[in-house]
PDB file of C-alpha atoms in Angstrom:
ATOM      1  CA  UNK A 344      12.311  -6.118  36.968  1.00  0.00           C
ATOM      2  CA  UNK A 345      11.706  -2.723  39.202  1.00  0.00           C
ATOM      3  CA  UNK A 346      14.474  -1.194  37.730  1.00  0.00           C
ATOM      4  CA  UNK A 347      13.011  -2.287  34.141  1.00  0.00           C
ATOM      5  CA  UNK A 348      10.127  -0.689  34.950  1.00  0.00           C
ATOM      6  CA  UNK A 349      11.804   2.455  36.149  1.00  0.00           C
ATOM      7  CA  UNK A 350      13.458   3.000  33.055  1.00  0.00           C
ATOM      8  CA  UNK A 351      10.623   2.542  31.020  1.00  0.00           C
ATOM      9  CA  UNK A 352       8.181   4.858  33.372  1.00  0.00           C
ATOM     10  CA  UNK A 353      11.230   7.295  32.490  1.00  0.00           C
ATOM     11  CA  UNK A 354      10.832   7.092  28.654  1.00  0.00           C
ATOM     12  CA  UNK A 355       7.467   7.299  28.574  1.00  0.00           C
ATOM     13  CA  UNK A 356       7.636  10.500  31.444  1.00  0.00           C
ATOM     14  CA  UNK A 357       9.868  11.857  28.491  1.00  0.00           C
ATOM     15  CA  UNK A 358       7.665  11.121  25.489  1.00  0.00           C
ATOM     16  CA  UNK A 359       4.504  12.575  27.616  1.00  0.00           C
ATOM     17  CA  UNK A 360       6.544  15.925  27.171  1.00  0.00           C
ATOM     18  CA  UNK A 361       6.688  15.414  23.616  1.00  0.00           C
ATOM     19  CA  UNK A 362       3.443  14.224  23.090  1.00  0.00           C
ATOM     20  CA  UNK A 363       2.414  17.439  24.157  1.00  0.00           C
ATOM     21  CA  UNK A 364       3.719  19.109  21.443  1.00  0.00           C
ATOM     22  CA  UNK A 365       3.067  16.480  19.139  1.00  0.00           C
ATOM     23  CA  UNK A 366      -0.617  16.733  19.182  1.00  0.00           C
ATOM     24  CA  UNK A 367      -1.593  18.661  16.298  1.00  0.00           C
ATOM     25  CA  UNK A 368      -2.999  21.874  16.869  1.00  0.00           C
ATOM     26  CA  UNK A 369      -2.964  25.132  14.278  1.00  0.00           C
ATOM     27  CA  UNK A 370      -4.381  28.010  13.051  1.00  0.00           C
ATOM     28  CA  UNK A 371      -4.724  29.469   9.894  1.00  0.00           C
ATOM     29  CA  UNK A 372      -3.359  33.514   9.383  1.00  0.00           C
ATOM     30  CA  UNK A 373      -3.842  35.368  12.960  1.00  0.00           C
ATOM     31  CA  UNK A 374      -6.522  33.185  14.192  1.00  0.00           C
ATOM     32  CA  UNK A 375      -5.862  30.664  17.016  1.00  0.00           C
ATOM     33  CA  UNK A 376      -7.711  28.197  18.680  1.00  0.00           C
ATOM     34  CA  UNK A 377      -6.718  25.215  20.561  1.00  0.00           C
ATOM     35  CA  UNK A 378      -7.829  20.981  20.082  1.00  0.00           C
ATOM     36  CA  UNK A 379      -7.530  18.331  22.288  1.00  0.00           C
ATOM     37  CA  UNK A 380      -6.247  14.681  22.221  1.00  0.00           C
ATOM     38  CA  UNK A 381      -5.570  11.966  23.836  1.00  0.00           C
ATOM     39  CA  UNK A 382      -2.493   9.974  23.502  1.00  0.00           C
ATOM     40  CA  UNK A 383      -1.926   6.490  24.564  1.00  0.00           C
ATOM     41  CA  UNK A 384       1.788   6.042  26.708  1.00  0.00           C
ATOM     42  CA  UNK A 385       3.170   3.104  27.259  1.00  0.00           C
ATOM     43  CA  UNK A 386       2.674   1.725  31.186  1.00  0.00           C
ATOM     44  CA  UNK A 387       1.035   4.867  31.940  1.00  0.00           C
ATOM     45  CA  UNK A 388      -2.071   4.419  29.803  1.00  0.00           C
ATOM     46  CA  UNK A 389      -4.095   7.185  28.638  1.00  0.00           C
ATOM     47  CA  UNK A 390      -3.250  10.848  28.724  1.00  0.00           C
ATOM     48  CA  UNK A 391      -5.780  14.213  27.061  1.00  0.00           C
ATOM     49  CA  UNK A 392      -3.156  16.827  25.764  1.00  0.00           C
ATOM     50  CA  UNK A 393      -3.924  20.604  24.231  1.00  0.00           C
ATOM     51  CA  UNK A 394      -1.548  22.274  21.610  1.00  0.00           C
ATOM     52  CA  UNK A 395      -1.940  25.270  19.743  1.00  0.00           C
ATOM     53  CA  UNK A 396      -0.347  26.347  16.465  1.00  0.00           C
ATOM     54  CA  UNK A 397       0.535  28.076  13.376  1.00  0.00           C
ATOM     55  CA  UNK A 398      -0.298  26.585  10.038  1.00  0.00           C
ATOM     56  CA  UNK A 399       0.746  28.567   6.837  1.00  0.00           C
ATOM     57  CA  UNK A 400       0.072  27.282   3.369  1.00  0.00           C
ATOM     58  CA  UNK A 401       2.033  28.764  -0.215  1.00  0.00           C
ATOM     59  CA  UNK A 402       0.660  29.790  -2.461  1.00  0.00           C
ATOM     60  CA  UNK A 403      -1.537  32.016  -0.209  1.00  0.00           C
ATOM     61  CA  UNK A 404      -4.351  31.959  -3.284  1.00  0.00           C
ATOM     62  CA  UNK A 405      -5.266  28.311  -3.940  1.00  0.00           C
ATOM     63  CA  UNK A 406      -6.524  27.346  -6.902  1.00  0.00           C
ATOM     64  CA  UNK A 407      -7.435  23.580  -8.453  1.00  0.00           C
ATOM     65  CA  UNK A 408      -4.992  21.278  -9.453  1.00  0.00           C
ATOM     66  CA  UNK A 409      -1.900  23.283  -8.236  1.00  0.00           C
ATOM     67  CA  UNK A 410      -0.073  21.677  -5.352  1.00  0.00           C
ATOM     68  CA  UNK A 411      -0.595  23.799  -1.465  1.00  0.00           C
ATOM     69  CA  UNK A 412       2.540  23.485   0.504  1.00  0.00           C
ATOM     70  CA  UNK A 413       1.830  23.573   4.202  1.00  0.00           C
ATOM     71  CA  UNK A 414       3.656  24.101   7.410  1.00  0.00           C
ATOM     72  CA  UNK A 415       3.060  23.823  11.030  1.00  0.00           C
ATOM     73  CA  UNK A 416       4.379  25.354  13.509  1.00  0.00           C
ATOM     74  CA  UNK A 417       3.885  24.256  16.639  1.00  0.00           C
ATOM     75  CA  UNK A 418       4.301  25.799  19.897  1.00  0.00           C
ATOM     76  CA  UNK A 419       4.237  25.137  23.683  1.00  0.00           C
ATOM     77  CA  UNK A 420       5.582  27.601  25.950  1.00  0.00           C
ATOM     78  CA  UNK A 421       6.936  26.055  29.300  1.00  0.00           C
ATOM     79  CA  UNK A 422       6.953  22.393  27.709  1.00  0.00           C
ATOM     80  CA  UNK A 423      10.265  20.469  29.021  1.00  0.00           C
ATOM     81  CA  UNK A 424      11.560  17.131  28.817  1.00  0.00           C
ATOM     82  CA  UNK A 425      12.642  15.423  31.890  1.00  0.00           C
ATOM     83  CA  UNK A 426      15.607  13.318  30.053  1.00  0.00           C
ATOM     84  CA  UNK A 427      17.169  14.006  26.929  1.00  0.00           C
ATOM     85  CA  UNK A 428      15.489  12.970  23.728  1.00  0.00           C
ATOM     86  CA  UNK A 429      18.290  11.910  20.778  1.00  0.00           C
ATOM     87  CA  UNK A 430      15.624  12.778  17.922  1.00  0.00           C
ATOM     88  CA  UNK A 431      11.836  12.538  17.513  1.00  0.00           C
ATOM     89  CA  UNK A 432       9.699  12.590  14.353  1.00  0.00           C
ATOM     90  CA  UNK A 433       5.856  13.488  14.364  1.00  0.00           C
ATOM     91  CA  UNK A 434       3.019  12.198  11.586  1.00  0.00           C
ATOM     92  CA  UNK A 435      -0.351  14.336  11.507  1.00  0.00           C
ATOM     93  CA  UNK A 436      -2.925  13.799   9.558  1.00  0.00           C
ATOM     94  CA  UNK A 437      -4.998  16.115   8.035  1.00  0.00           C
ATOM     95  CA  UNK A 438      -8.367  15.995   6.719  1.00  0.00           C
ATOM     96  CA  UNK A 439     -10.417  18.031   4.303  1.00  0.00           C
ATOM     97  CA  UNK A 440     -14.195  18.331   4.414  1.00  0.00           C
ATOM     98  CA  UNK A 441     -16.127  20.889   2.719  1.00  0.00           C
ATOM     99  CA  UNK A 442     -16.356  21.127  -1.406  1.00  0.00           C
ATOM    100  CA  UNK A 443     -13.825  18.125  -1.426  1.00  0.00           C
ATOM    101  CA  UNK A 444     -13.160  15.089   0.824  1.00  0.00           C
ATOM    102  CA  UNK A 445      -9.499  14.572   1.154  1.00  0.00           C
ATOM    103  CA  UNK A 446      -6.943  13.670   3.604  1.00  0.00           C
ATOM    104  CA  UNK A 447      -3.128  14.498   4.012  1.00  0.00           C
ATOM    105  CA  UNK A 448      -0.025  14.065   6.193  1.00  0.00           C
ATOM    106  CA  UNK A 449       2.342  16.321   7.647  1.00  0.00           C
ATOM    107  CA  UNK A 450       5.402  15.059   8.897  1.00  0.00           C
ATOM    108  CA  UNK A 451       8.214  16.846  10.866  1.00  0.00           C
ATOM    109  CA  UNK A 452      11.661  15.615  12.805  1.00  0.00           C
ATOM    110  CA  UNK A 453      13.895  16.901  14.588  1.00  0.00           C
ATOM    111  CA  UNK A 454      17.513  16.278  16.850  1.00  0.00           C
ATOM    112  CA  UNK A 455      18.658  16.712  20.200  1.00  0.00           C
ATOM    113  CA  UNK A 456      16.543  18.121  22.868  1.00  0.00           C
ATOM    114  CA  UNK A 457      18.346  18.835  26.122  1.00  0.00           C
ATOM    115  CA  UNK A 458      16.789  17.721  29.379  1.00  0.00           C
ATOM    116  CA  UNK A 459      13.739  20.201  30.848  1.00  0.00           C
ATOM    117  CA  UNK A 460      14.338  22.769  27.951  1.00  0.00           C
ATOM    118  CA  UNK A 461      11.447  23.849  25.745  1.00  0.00           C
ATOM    119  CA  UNK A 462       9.937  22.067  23.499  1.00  0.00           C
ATOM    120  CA  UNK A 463       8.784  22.875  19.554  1.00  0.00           C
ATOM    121  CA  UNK A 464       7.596  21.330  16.348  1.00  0.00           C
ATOM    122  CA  UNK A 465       7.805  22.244  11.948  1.00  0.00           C
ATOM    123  CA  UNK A 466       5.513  19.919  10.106  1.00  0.00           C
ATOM    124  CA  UNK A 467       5.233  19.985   6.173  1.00  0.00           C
ATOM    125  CA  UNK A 468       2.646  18.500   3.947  1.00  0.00           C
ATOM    126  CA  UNK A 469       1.671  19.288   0.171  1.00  0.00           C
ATOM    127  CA  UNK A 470      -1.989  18.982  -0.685  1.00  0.00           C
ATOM    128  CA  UNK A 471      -3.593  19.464  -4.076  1.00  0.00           C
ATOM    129  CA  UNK A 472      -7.253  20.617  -4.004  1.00  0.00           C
ATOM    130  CA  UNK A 473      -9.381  19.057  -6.762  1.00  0.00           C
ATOM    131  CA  UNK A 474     -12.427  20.893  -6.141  1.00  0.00           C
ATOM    132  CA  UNK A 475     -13.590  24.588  -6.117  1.00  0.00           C
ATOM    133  CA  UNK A 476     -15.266  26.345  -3.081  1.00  0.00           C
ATOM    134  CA  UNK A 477     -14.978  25.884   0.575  1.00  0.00           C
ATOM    135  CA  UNK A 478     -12.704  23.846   2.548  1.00  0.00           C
ATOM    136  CA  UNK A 479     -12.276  22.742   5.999  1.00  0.00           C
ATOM    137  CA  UNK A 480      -9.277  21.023   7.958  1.00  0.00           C
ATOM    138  CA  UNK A 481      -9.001  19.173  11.083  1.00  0.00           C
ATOM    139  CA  UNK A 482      -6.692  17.942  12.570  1.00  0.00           C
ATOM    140  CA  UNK A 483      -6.506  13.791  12.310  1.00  0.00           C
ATOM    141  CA  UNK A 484      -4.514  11.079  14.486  1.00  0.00           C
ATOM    142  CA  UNK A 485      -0.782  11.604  15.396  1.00  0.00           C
ATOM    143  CA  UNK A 486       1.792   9.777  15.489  1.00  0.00           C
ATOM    144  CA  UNK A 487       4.701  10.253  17.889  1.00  0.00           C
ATOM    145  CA  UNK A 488       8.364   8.526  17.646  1.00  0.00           C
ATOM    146  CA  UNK A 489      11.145   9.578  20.172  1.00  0.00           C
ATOM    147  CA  UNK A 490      14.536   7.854  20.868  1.00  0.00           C
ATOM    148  CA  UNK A 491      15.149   8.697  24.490  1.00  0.00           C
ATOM    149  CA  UNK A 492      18.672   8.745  25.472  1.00  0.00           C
ATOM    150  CA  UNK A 493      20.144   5.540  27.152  1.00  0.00           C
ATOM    151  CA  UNK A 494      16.299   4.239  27.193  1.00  0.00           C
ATOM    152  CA  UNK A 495      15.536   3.184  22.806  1.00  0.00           C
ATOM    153  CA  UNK A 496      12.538   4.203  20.840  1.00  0.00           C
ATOM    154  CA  UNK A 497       8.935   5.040  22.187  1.00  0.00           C
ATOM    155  CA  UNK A 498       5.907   5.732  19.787  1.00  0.00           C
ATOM    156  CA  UNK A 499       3.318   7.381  20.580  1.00  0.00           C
ATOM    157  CA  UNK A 500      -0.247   7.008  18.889  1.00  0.00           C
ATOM    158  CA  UNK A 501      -2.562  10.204  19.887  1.00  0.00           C
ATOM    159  CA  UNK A 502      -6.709  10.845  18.591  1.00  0.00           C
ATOM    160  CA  UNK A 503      -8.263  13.644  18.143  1.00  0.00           C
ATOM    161  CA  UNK A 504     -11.417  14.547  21.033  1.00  0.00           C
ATOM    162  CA  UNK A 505     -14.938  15.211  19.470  1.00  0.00           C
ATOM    163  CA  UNK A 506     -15.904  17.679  18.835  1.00  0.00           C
ATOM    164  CA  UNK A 507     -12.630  18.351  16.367  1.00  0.00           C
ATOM    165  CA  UNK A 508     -12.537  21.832  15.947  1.00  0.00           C
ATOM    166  CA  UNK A 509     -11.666  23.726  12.105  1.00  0.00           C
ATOM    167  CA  UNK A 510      -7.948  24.345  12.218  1.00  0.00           C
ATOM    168  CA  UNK A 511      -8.423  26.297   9.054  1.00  0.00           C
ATOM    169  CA  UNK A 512     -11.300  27.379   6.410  1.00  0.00           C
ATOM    170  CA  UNK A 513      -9.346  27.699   2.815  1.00  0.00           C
ATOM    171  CA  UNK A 514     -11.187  28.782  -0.485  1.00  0.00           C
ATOM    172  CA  UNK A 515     -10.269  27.177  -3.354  1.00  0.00           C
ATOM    173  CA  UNK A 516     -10.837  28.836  -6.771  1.00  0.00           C
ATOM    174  CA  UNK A 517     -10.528  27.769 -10.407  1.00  0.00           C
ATOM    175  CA  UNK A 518      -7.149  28.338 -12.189  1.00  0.00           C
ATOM    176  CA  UNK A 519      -8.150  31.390 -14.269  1.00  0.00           C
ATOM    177  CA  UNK A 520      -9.910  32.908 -11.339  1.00  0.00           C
ATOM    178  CA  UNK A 521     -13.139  32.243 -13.280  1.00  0.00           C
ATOM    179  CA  UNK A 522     -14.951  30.728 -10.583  1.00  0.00           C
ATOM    180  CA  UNK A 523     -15.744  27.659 -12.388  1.00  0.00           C
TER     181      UNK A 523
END
């Protein structure tokens, strides 16, 4: 049973890594800022993380009705894992107050990372504003999944703190560039 729990204390020790990274965090152009969360870990409970963040969106100039690809970048110098982590995949959501109410997802995975090296994330998502005017996205729950070598899969759920702060303001404009 100790040993059990060892091994499991282990897993989570390595997902706590990754849920550092995993908690979304971005920043729109060359603005940064930084948002909090707190993830829940197996047998360790409770756990308030920071991340910060690049988000980029294409087309730059968004207009109604045309798809917005977006991608994260997220980054944490000096994160490590203690073990080896096989592969990992992170959910975000994102929500959209402002001229429209909407909500998205970005998702990202990746492979192998090597015991205490450094640890980063890519998200993508595709939203598709409906409304004209002035938007504003936060960041929404997260969703961690790592298969830790020798140990099986961990998931991690992680919610935003209050105050959330704006991870991005985007203006949205009509088609024709009309305004309307």
């Amino acid at each position: 049973m100790m040993k059990s729990l060892g091994k499991q204390a282990l897993a989570v020790a390595a997902v706590v890594t990754l849920g550092n990274v995993g908690a979304f965090q971005a920043h729109a152009g060359a603005t940064g800022f930084s948002a909090g969360y707190t993830c829940r870990l197996p047998v360790l409970g409770t756990k308030p993380v920071t991340i910060n963040g690049t988000l980029t969106t294409s087309p730059s100039r968004m207009t109604t009705g045309t798809p917005t690809r977006f991608r994260l970048h997220i980054s944490s110098p000096g994160l490590r894992s203690p073990v080896p982590i096989e592969s990992w995949n992170i959910t975000a959501a994102i929500e959209v107050t402002g001229a429209q109410t909407a909500s998205f997802r970005m998702t990202g995975s990746g492979g192998l990372i090597p015991a205490r090296q450094p640890i980063t994330a890519d998200l993508a998502g595709v939203w598709t504003p409906r409304a004209r005017g002035t938007h504003r996205l936060r960041g929404g729950n997260v969703t961690i999944r790592a298969n830790v070598s020798r140990l099986g899969n961990v998931t991690v759920p992680c919610v935003p703190k209050e105050p959330r702060p704006v991870i991005a303001t985007l203006v949205v404009t009509s088609p024709h560039g009309t305004g309307r």
